[in-house]
Coordinates of C-alpha atoms in Angstrom, one line a residue:
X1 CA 119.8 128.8 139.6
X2 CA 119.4 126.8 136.8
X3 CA 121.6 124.0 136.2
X4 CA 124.2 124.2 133.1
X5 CA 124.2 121.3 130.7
X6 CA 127.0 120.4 128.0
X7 CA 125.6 119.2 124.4
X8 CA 127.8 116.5 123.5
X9 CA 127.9 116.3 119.5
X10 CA 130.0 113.6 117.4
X11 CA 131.2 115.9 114.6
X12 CA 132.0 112.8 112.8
X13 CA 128.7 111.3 112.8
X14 CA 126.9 114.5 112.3
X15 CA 128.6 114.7 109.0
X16 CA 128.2 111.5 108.0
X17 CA 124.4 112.5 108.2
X18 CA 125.3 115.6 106.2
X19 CA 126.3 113.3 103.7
X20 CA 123.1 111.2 104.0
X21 CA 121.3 114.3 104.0
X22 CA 122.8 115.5 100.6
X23 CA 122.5 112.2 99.0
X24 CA 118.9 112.8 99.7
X25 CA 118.5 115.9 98.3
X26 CA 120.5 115.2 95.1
X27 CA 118.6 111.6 94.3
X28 CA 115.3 113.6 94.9
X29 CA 116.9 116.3 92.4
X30 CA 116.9 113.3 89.6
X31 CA 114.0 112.3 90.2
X32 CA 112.6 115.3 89.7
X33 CA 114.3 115.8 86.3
X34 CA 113.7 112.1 85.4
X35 CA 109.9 113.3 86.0
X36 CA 109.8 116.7 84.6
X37 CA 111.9 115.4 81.2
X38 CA 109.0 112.3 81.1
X39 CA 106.3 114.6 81.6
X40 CA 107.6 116.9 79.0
X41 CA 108.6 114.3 76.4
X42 CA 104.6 113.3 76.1
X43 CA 103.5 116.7 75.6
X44 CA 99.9 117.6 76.0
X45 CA 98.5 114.5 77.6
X46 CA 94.7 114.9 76.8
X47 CA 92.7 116.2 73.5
X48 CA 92.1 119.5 72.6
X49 CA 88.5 118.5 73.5
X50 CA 85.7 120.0 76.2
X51 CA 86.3 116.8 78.2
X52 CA 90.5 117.0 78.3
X53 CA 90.4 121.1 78.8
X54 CA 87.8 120.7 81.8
X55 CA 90.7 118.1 83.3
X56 CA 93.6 120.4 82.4
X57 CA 92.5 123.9 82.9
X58 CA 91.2 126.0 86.2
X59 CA 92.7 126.2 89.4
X60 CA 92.8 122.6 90.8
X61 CA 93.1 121.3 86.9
X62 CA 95.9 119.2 86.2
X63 CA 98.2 121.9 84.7
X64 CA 98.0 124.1 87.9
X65 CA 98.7 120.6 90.1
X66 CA 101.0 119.3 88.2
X67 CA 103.2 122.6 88.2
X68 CA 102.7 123.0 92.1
X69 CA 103.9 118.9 92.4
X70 CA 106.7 119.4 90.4
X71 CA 107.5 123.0 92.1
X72 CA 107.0 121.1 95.6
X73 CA 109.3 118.2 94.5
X74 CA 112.3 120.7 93.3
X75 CA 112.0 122.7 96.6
X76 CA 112.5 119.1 98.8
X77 CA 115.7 118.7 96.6
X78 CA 116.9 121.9 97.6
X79 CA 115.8 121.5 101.1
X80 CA 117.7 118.4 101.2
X81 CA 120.6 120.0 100.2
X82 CA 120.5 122.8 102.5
X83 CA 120.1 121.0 105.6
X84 CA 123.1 118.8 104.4
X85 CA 125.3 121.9 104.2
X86 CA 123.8 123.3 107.5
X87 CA 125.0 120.0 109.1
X88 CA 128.4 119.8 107.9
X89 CA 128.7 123.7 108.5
X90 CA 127.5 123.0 112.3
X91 CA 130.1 120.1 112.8
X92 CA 133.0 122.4 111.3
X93 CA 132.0 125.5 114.4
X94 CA 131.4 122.7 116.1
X95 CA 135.2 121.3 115.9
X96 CA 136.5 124.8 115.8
X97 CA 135.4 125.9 119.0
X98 CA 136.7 122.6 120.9
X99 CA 139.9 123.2 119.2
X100 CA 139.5 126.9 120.4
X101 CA 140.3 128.0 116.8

């Protein structure tokens, strides 16, 4: 028979990383903004020549990359926030089954 094991967890410390975790999530969050308002404030970066449309347009142009980077960016601040919430969630079941609540 298998042997049963008991997952210790410091609730306190696991929140504490929530914390961390959140902080992450909401500095990545400016610096997406910070970015997005930059990038935005300078308008359309190249002329409205063959040379700046080639760079700008098509599937791997820079329009398409730089809305999938700035996409990709938002959904790490998000993430970030999530997995601070799951942590602090986790240490609250965590405390309420040890206190048999």
């Amino acid at each position: 028979m298998a042997e049963q094991r008991r997952v210790r967890v410091d609730t306190t410390r696991l929140r504490q990383a929530a914390g961390k975790m959140d902080e992450v999530g909401r500095k990545t969050a400016e610096i997406m903004s910070t970015l997005r308002n930059t990038l935005q404030s300078k308008s359309y970066p190249w002329g409205h020549d063959d040379y700046g449309d080639k760079f700008v347009t098509g599937d791997k142009g820079y329009g398409n990359s730089s809305k999938n980077l700035l996409d990709g960016g938002d959904n790490m601040a998000r993430s970030g926030k999530k997995f601070g919430d799951g942590m602090s969630g986790a240490a609250d079941k965590m405390d309420k089954m040890d206190s048999g609540a």
